GROMACS .gro file of C-alpha atoms in nm:
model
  446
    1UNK     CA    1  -0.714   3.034   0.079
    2UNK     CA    2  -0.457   2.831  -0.124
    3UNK     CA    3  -0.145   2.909  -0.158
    4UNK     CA    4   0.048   3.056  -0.437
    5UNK     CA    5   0.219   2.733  -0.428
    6UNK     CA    6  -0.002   2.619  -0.725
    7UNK     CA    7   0.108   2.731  -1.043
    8UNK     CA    8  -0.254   2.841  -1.214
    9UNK     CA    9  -0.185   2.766  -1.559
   10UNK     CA   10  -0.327   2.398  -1.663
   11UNK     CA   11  -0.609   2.200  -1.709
   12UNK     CA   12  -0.881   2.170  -1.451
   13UNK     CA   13  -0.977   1.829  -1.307
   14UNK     CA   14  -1.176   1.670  -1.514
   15UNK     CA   15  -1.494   1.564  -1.297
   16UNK     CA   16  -1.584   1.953  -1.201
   17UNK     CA   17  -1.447   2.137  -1.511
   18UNK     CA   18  -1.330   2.455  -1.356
   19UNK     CA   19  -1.409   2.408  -0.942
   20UNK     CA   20  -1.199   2.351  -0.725
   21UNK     CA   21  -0.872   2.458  -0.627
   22UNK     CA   22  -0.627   2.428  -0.901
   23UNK     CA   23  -0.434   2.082  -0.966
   24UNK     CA   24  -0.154   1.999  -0.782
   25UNK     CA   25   0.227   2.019  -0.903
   26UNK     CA   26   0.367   1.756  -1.053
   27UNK     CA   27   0.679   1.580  -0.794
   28UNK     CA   28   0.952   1.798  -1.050
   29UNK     CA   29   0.749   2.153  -0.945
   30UNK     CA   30   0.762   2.094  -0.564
   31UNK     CA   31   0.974   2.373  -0.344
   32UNK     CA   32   1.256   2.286  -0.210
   33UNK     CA   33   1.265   2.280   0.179
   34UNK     CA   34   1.379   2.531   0.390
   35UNK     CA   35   1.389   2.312   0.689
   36UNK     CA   36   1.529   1.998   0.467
   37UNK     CA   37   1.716   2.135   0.175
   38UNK     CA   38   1.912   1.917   0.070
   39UNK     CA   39   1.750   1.628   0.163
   40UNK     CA   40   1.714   1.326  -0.074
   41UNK     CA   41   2.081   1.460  -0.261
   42UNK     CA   42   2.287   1.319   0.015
   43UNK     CA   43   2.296   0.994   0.239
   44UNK     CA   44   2.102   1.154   0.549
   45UNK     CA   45   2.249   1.153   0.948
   46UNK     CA   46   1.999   1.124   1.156
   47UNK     CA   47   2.102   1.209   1.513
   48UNK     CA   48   2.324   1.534   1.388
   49UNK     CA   49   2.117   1.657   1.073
   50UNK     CA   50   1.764   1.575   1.049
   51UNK     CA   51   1.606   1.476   1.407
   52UNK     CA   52   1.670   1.782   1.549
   53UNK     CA   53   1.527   1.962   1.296
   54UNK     CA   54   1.192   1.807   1.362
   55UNK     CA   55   1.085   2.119   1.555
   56UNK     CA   56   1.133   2.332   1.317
   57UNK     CA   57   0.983   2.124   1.024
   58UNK     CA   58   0.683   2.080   1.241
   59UNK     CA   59   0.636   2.459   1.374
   60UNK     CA   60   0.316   2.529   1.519
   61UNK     CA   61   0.231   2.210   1.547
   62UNK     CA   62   0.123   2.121   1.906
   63UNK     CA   63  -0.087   1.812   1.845
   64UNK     CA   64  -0.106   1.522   1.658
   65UNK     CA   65  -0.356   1.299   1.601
   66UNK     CA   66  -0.348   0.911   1.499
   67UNK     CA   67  -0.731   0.826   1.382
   68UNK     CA   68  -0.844   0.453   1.388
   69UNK     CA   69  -0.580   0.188   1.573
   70UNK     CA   70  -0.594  -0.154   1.337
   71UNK     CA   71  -0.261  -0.277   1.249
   72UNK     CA   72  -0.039  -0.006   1.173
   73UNK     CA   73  -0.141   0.256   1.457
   74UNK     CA   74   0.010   0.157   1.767
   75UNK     CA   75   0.337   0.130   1.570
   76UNK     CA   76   0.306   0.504   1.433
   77UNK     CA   77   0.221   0.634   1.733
   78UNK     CA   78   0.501   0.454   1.940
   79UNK     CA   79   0.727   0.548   1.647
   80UNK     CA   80   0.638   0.934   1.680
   81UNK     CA   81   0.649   0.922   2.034
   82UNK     CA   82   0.982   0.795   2.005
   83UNK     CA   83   1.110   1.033   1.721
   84UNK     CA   84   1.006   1.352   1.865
   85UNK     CA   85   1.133   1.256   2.229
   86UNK     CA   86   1.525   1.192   2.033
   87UNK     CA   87   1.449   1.540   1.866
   88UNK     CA   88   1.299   1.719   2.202
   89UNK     CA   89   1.016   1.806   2.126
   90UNK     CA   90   0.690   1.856   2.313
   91UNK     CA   91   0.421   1.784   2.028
   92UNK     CA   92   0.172   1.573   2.220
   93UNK     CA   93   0.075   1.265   2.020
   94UNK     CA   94  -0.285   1.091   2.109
   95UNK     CA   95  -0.475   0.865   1.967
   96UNK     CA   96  -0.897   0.887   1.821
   97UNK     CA   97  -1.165   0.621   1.836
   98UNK     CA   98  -1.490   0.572   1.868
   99UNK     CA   99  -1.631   0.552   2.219
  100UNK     CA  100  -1.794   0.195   2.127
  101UNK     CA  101  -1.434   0.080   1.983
  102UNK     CA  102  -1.318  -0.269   2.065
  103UNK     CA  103  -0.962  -0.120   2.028
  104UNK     CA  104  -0.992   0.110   2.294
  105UNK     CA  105  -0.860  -0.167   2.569
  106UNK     CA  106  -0.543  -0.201   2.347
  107UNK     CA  107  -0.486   0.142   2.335
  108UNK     CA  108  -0.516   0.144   2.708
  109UNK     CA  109  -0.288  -0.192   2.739
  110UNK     CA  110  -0.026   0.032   2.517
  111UNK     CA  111  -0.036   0.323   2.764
  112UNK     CA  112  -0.307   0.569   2.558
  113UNK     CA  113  -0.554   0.652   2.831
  114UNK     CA  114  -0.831   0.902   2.874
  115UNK     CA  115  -0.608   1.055   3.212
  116UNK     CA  116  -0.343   1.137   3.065
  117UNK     CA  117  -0.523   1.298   2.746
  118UNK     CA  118  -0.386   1.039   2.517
  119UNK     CA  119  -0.666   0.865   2.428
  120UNK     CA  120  -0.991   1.075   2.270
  121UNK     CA  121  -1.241   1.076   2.081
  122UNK     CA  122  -1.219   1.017   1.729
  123UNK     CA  123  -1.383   1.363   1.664
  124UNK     CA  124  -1.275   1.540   1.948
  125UNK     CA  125  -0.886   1.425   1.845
  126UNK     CA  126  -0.933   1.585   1.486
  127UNK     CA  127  -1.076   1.886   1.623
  128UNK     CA  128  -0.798   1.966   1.829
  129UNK     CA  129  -0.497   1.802   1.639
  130UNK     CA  130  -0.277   2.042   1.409
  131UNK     CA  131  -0.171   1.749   1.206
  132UNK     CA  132  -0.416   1.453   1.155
  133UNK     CA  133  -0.301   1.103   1.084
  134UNK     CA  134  -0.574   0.930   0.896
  135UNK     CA  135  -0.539   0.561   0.955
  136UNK     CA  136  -0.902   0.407   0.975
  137UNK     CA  137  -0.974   0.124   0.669
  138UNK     CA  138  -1.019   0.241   0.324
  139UNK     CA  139  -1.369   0.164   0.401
  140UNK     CA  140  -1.397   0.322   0.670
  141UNK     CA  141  -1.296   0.640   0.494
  142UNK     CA  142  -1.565   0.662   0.244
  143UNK     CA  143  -1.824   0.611   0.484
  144UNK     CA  144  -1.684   0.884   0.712
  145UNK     CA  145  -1.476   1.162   0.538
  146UNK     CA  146  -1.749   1.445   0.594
  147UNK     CA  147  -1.756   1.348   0.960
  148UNK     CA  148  -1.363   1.363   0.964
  149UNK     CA  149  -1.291   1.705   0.720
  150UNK     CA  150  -1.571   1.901   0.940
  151UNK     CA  151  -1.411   1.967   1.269
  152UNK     CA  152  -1.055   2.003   1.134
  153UNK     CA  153  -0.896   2.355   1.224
  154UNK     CA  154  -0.876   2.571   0.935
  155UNK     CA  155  -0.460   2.533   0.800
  156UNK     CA  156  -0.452   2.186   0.960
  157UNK     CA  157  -0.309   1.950   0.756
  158UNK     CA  158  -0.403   1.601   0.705
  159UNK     CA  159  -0.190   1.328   0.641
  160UNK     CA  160  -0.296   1.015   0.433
  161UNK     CA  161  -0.096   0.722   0.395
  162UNK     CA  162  -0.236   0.629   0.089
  163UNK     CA  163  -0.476   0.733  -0.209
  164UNK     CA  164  -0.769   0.582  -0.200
  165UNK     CA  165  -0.979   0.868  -0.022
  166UNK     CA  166  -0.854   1.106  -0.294
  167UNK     CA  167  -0.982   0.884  -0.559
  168UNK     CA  168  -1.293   0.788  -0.422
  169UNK     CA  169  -1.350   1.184  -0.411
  170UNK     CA  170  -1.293   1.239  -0.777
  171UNK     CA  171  -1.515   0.965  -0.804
  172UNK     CA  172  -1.812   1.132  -0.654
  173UNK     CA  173  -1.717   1.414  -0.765
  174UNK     CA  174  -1.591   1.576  -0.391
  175UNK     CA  175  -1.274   1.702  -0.254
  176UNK     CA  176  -1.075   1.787   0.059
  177UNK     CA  177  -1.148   2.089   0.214
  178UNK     CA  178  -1.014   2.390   0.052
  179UNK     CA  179  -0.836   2.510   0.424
  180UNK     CA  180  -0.653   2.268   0.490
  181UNK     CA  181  -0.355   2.099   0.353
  182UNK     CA  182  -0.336   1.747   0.233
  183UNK     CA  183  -0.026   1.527   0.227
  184UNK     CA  184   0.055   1.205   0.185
  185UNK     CA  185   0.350   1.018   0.328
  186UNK     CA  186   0.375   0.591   0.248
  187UNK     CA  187   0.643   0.426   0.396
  188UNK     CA  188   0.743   0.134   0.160
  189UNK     CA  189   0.925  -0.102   0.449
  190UNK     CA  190   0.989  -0.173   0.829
  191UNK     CA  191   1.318  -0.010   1.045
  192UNK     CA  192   1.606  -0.242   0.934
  193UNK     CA  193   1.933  -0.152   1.057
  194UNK     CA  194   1.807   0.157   1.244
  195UNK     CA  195   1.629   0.331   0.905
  196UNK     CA  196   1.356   0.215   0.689
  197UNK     CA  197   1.351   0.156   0.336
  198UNK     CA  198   1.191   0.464   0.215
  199UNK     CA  199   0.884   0.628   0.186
  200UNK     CA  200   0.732   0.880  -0.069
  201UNK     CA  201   0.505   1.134  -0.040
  202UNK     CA  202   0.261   1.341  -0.203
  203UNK     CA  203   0.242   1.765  -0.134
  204UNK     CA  204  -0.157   1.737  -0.288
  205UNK     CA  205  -0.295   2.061  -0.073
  206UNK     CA  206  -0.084   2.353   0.047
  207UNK     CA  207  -0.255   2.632   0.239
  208UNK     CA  208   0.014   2.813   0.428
  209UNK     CA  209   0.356   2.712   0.215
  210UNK     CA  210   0.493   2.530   0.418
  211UNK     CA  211   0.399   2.177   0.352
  212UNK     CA  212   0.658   2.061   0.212
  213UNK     CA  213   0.866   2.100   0.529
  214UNK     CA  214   0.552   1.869   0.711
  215UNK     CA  215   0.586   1.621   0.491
  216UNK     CA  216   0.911   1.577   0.500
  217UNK     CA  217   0.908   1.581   0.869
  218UNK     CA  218   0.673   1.289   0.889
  219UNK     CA  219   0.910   1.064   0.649
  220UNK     CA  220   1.200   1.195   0.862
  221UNK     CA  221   0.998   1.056   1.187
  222UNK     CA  222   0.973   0.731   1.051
  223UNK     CA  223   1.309   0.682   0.966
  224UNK     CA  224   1.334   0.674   0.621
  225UNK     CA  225   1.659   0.637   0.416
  226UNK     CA  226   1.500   0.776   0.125
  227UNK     CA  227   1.202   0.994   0.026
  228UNK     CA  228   1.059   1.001  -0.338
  229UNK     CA  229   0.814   1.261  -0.439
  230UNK     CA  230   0.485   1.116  -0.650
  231UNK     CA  231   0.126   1.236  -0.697
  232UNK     CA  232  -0.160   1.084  -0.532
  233UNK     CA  233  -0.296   0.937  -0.872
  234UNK     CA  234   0.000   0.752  -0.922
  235UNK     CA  235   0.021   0.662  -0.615
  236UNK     CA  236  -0.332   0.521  -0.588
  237UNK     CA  237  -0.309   0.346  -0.929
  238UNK     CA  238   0.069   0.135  -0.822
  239UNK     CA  239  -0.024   0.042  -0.511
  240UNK     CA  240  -0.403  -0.118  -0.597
  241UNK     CA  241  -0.265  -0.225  -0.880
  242UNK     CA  242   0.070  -0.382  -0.712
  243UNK     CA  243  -0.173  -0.545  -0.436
  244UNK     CA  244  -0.396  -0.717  -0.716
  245UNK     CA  245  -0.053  -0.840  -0.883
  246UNK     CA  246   0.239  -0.960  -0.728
  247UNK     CA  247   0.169  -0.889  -0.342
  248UNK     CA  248  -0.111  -1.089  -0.336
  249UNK     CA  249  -0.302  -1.177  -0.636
  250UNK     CA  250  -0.035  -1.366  -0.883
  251UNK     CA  251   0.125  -1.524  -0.562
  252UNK     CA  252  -0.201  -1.668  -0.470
  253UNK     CA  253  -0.284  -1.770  -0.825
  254UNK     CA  254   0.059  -1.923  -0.943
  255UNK     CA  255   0.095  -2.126  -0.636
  256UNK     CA  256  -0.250  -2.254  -0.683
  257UNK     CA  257  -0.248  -2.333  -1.035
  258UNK     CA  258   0.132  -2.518  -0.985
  259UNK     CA  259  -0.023  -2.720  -0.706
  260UNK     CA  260  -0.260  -2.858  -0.863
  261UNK     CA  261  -0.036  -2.914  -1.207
  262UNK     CA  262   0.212  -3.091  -0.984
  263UNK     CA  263  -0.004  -3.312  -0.808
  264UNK     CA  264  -0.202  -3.413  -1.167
  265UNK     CA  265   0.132  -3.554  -1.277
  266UNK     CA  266   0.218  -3.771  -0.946
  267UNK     CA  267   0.430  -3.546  -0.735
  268UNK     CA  268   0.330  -3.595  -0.336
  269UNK     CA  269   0.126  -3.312  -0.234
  270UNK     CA  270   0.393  -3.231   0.063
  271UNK     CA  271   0.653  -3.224  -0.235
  272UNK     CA  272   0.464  -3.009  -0.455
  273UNK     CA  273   0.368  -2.771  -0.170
  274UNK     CA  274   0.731  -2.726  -0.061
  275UNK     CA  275   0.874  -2.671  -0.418
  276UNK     CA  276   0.595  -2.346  -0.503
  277UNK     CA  277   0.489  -2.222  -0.192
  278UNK     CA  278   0.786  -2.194   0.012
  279UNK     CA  279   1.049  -2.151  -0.216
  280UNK     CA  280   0.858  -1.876  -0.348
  281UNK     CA  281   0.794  -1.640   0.052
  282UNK     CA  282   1.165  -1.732   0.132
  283UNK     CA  283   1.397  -1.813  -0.101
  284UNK     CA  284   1.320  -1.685  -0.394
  285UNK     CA  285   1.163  -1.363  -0.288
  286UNK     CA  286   1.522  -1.389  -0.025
  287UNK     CA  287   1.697  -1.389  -0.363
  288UNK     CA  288   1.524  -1.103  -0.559
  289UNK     CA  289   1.560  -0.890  -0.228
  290UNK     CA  290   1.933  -0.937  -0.135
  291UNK     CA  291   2.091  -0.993  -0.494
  292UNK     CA  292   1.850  -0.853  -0.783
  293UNK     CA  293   1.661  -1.030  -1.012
  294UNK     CA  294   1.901  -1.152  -1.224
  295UNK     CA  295   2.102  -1.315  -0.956
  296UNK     CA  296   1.807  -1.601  -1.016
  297UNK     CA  297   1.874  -1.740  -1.367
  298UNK     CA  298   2.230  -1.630  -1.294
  299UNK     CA  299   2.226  -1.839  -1.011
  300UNK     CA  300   2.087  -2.168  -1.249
  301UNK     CA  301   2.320  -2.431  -1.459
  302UNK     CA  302   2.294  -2.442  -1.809
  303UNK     CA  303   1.988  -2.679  -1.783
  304UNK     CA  304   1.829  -2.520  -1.564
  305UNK     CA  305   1.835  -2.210  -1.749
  306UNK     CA  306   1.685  -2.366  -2.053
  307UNK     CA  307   1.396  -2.464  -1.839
  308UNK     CA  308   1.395  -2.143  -1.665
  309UNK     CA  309   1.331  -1.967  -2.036
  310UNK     CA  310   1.118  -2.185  -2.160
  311UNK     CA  311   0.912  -2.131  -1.814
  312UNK     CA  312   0.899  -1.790  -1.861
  313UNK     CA  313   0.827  -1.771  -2.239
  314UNK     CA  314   0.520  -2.003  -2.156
  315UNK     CA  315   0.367  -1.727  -1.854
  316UNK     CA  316   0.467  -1.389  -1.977
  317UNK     CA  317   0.222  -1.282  -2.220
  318UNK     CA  318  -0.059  -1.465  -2.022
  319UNK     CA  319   0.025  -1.227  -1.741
  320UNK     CA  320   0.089  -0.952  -1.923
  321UNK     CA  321  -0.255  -1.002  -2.039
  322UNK     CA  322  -0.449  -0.994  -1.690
  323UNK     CA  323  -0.206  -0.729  -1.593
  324UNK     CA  324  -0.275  -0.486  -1.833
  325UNK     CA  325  -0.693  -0.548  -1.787
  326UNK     CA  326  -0.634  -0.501  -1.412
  327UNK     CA  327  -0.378  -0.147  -1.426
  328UNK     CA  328  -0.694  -0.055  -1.676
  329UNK     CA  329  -0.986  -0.162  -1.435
  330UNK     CA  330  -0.757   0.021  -1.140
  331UNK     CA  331  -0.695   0.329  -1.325
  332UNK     CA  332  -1.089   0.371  -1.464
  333UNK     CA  333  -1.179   0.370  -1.085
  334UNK     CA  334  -1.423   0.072  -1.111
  335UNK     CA  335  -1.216  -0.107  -0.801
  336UNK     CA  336  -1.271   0.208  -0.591
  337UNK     CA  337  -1.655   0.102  -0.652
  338UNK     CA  338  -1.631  -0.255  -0.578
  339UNK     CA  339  -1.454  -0.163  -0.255
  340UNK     CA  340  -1.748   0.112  -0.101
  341UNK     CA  341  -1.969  -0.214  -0.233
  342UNK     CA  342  -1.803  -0.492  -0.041
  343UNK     CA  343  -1.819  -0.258   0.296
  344UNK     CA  344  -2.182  -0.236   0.253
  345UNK     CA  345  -2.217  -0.625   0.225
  346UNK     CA  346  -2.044  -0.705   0.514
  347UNK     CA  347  -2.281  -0.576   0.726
  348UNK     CA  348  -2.673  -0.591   0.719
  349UNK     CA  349  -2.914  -0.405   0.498
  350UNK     CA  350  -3.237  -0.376   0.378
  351UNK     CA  351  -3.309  -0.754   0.530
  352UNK     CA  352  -3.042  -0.919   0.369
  353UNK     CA  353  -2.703  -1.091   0.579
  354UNK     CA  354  -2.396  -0.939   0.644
  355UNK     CA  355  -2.175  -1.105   0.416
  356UNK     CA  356  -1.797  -1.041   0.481
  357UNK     CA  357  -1.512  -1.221   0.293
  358UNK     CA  358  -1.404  -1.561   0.359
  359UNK     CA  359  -1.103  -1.613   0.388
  360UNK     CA  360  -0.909  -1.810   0.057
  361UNK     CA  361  -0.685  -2.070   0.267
  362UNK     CA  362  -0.943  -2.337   0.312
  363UNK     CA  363  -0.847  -2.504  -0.008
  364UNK     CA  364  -0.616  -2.777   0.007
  365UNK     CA  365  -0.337  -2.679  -0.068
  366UNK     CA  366  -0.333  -2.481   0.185
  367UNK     CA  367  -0.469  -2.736   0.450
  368UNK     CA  368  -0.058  -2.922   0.331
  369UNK     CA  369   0.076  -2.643   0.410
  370UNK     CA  370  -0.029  -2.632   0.777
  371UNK     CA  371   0.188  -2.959   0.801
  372UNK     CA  372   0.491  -2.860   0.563
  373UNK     CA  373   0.758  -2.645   0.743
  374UNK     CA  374   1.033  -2.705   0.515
  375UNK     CA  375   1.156  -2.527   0.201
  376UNK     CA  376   1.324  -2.627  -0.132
  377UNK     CA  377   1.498  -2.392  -0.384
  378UNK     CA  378   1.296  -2.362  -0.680
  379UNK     CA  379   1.241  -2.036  -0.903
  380UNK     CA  380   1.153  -2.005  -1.283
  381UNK     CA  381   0.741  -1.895  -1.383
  382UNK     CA  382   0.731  -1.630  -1.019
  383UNK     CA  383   0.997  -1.420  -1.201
  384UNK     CA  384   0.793  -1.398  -1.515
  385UNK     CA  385   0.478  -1.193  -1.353
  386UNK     CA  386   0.695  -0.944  -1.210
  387UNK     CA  387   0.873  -0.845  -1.536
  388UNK     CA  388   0.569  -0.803  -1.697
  389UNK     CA  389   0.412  -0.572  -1.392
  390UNK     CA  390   0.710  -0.378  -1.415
  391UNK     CA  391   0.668  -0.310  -1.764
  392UNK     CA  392   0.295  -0.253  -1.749
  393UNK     CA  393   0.389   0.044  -1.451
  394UNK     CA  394   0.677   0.138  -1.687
  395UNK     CA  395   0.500   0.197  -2.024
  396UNK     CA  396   0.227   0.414  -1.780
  397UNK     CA  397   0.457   0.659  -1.735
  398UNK     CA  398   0.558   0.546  -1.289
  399UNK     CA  399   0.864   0.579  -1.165
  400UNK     CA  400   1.097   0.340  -1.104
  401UNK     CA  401   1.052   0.334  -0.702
  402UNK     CA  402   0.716   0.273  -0.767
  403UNK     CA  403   0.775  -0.015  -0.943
  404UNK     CA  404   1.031  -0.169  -0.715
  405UNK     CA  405   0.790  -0.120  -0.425
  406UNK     CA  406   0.507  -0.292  -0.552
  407UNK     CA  407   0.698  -0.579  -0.714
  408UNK     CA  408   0.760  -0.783  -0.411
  409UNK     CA  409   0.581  -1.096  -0.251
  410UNK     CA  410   0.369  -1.003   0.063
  411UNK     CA  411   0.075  -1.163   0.209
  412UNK     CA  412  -0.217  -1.328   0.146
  413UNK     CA  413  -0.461  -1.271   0.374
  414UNK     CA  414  -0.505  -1.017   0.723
  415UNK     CA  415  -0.511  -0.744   0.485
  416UNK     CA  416  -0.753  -0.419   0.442
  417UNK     CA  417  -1.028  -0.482   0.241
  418UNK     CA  418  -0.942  -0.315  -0.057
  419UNK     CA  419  -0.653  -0.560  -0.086
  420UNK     CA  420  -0.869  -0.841   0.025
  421UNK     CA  421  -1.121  -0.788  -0.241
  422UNK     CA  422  -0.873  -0.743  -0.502
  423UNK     CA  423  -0.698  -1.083  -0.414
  424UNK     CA  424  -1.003  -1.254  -0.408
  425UNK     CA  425  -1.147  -1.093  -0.761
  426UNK     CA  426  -0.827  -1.150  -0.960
  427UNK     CA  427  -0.634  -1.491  -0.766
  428UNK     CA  428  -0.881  -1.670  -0.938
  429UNK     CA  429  -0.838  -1.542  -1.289
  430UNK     CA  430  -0.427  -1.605  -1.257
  431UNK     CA  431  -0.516  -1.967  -1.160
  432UNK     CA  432  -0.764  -1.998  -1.465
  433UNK     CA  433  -0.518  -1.843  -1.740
  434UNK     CA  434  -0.178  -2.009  -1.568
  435UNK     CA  435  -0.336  -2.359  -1.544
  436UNK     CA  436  -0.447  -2.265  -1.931
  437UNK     CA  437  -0.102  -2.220  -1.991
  438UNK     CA  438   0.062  -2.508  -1.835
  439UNK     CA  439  -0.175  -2.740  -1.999
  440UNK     CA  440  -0.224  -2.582  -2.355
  441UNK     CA  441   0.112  -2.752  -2.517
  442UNK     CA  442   0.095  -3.113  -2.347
  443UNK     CA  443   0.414  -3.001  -2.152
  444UNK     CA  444   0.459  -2.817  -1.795
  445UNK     CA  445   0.749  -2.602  -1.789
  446UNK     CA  446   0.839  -2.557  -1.414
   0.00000   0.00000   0.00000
């Protein structure tokens, strides 16, 4: 059944008109905890208030288990482990792959083994887990999600740690299974200082009313400062979106397209490099993080500033423009298709090669920057793209942490796929339009 948790009254979901569990509340409608009640009003303490509590939050929960291993699952497991030890608990955390998995001799090298029951199955772990960490590639997900719902206990709850599975269900039309409950729970940062930055979550399916007090439990685990209630759509549509944009697909474009402006008007290609590319992953980006936005024209003399302006007035609208097309291409759903598409090219089919991406640091600037260790202070156009995603997520209606999290320089490659593919459909496009820009006037403003 589902619980009364879910107010009845509004529309249905829009790709099976009247199926289907009714929608989820929006963040203002959830319940408050009864494990956590005042939790998010007040600066939390975790050793006297909220570890301890763990038990409790997580009641009849006697297994957890952490699905796929990539990049992120030693860490969450170790990080549980670690967690429910401080709060004394006896949940058993293991870990699920496939029997043919390369990563089962890292889990083993961690200390997951088959002896001690830590190390299962990726089938067997779901269908004996109370709580189920789904951590497998976005991929990965939409190849296997029947596989994964079917052995789940009925009133299990699954956790995502992002979107994309819910969104690639409305897509085809699917959705979870109506026993179980579905959360979501993102942290937005590492541990610094003891606590990390936050996370927010999603209460999307609640079977036995007490989800909230789960999903609160698993930010609480991971030791976050902060947790900000969102819905999985918005969640889905910031963070694809925020990938494409500033964490990988303007940083990737800009540098390019200011590389190769610098080096067409005579400035030494180990110059140029040093004055884009590594003022913008440490200094800059050092800047934004540590003293605001502001603090970077603030931080300019008068000159400075007018070339800082005149930088920015140039690149706005430009990538305002590309920004708006790709929040629109996002929020349509077409990306969720050109993900499930790219999985099935990278491997063989129907006689044709596997084609998986290349990787987009062969070019060269990038070959300089293998030599270049060194970095100069230099700011002005980078600020420009992340005003105008910020006010593309603001006039859609996100909320301000949403914003924040996805307006920060990450990586550029070693990423999933669905942030691979973005970075390599919409880098180029910011290189095309910025170098457009640059060039259009007979003057470079950077």
């Amino acid at each position: 059944m589902v619980s009364s948790f879910y107010p009845n009254s509004g529309p249905p979901r829009t790709y099976r008109q009247n199926q289907g569990p009714p929608p989820p509340p929006p963040p203002s409608q959830y319940p408050s905890s009864n494990v956590y009640p005042t939790y998010g009003n007040a600066p939390p303490s975790y050793g006297e208030i909220l570890f301890p509590r763990l038990p409790q939050a997580f009641q009849g929960i006697r297994k957890i288990g952490v699905i796929g291993w990539g990049s992120q699952a030693l860490a969450r497991a170790q990080i549980w482990h670690d967690s429910l030890g401080q709060a004394k608990s006896d949940i058993k955390v293991k870990i699920g792959l496939r029997k043919e998995s390369k990563s089962i001799m890292e889990a083993r090298k961690a200390g997951f083994t088959e002896e001690s029951d830590t190390l299962r199955d990726v089938f067997e772990t779901t269908a004996e887990s109370d709580l189920v960490l789904l951590l497998i590639s976005d991929a990965s997900q939409t190849d296997n999600y029947k596989q994964i719902f079917a052995p789940m206990k009925p009133k299990a709850y699954l956790r995502l740690f992002h979107s994309f599975l819910h969104e690639h269900l409305q897509s085809v039309g699917e959705e979870f299974r109506r026993n179980i409950s579905v959360i979501a729970v993102c942290p937005k940062g590492k541990k610094i200082n003891g606590a990390g930055i936050n996370s927010s979550f999603v209460v999307h399916q609640d079977v036995d009313g007490r989800t909230i007090d789960v999903a609160l439990g698993c930010s609480i685990a991971v030791w976050s400062l902060v947790t900000i209630a969102t819905t999985l759509e918005d969640k889905y549509r910031s963070d694809n979106y925020g990938e494409r944009r500033i964490l990988l697909g303007v940083v990737h474009g800009l540098v390019e397209a200011l590389f190769r402006r610098c080096t067409e008007v005579g400035i030494f290609d180990h110059d140029a490099y040093r004055s884009i590319v590594e003022c913008i992953t440490s200094v800059i980006s050092k800047s934004i993080s540590t003293k605001r936005m502001l603090a970077v024209y603030n931080a300019l003399d008068e000159q400075e500033k007018k070339d800082f302006e005149a930088a920015y007035s140039t690149s706005y609208y430009p990538f305002m423009d590309i920004l708006y097309e790709c929040y629109e291409d996002v929020a349509s759903g077409n990306e969720i298709c050109s993900v499930v598409l790219a999985r099935r090219r990278s491997q063989e089919k129907k006689g044709l090669p596997a084609f998986p991406m290349r990787r987009m640091d062969r070019t060269r600037m990038w070959k300089v920057g293998e030599k270049v260790h060194a970095a100069l202070p230099q700011a002005r156009i980078y600020v420009s793209p992340m005003m105008a995603q910020i006010e593309v997520l603001s006039k859609k209606g996100h909320s301000y942490s949403e914003m924040v999290n996805e307006s920060v320089a990450f990586m550029v490659d070693y990423c999933s796929t669905t942030a691979c593919l973005g970075l390599r459909k919409w880098a180029p496009y910011f290189r095309y339009i910025m170098h457009q820009a640059f060039t259009s006037n007979g003057r470079c403003h950077f």
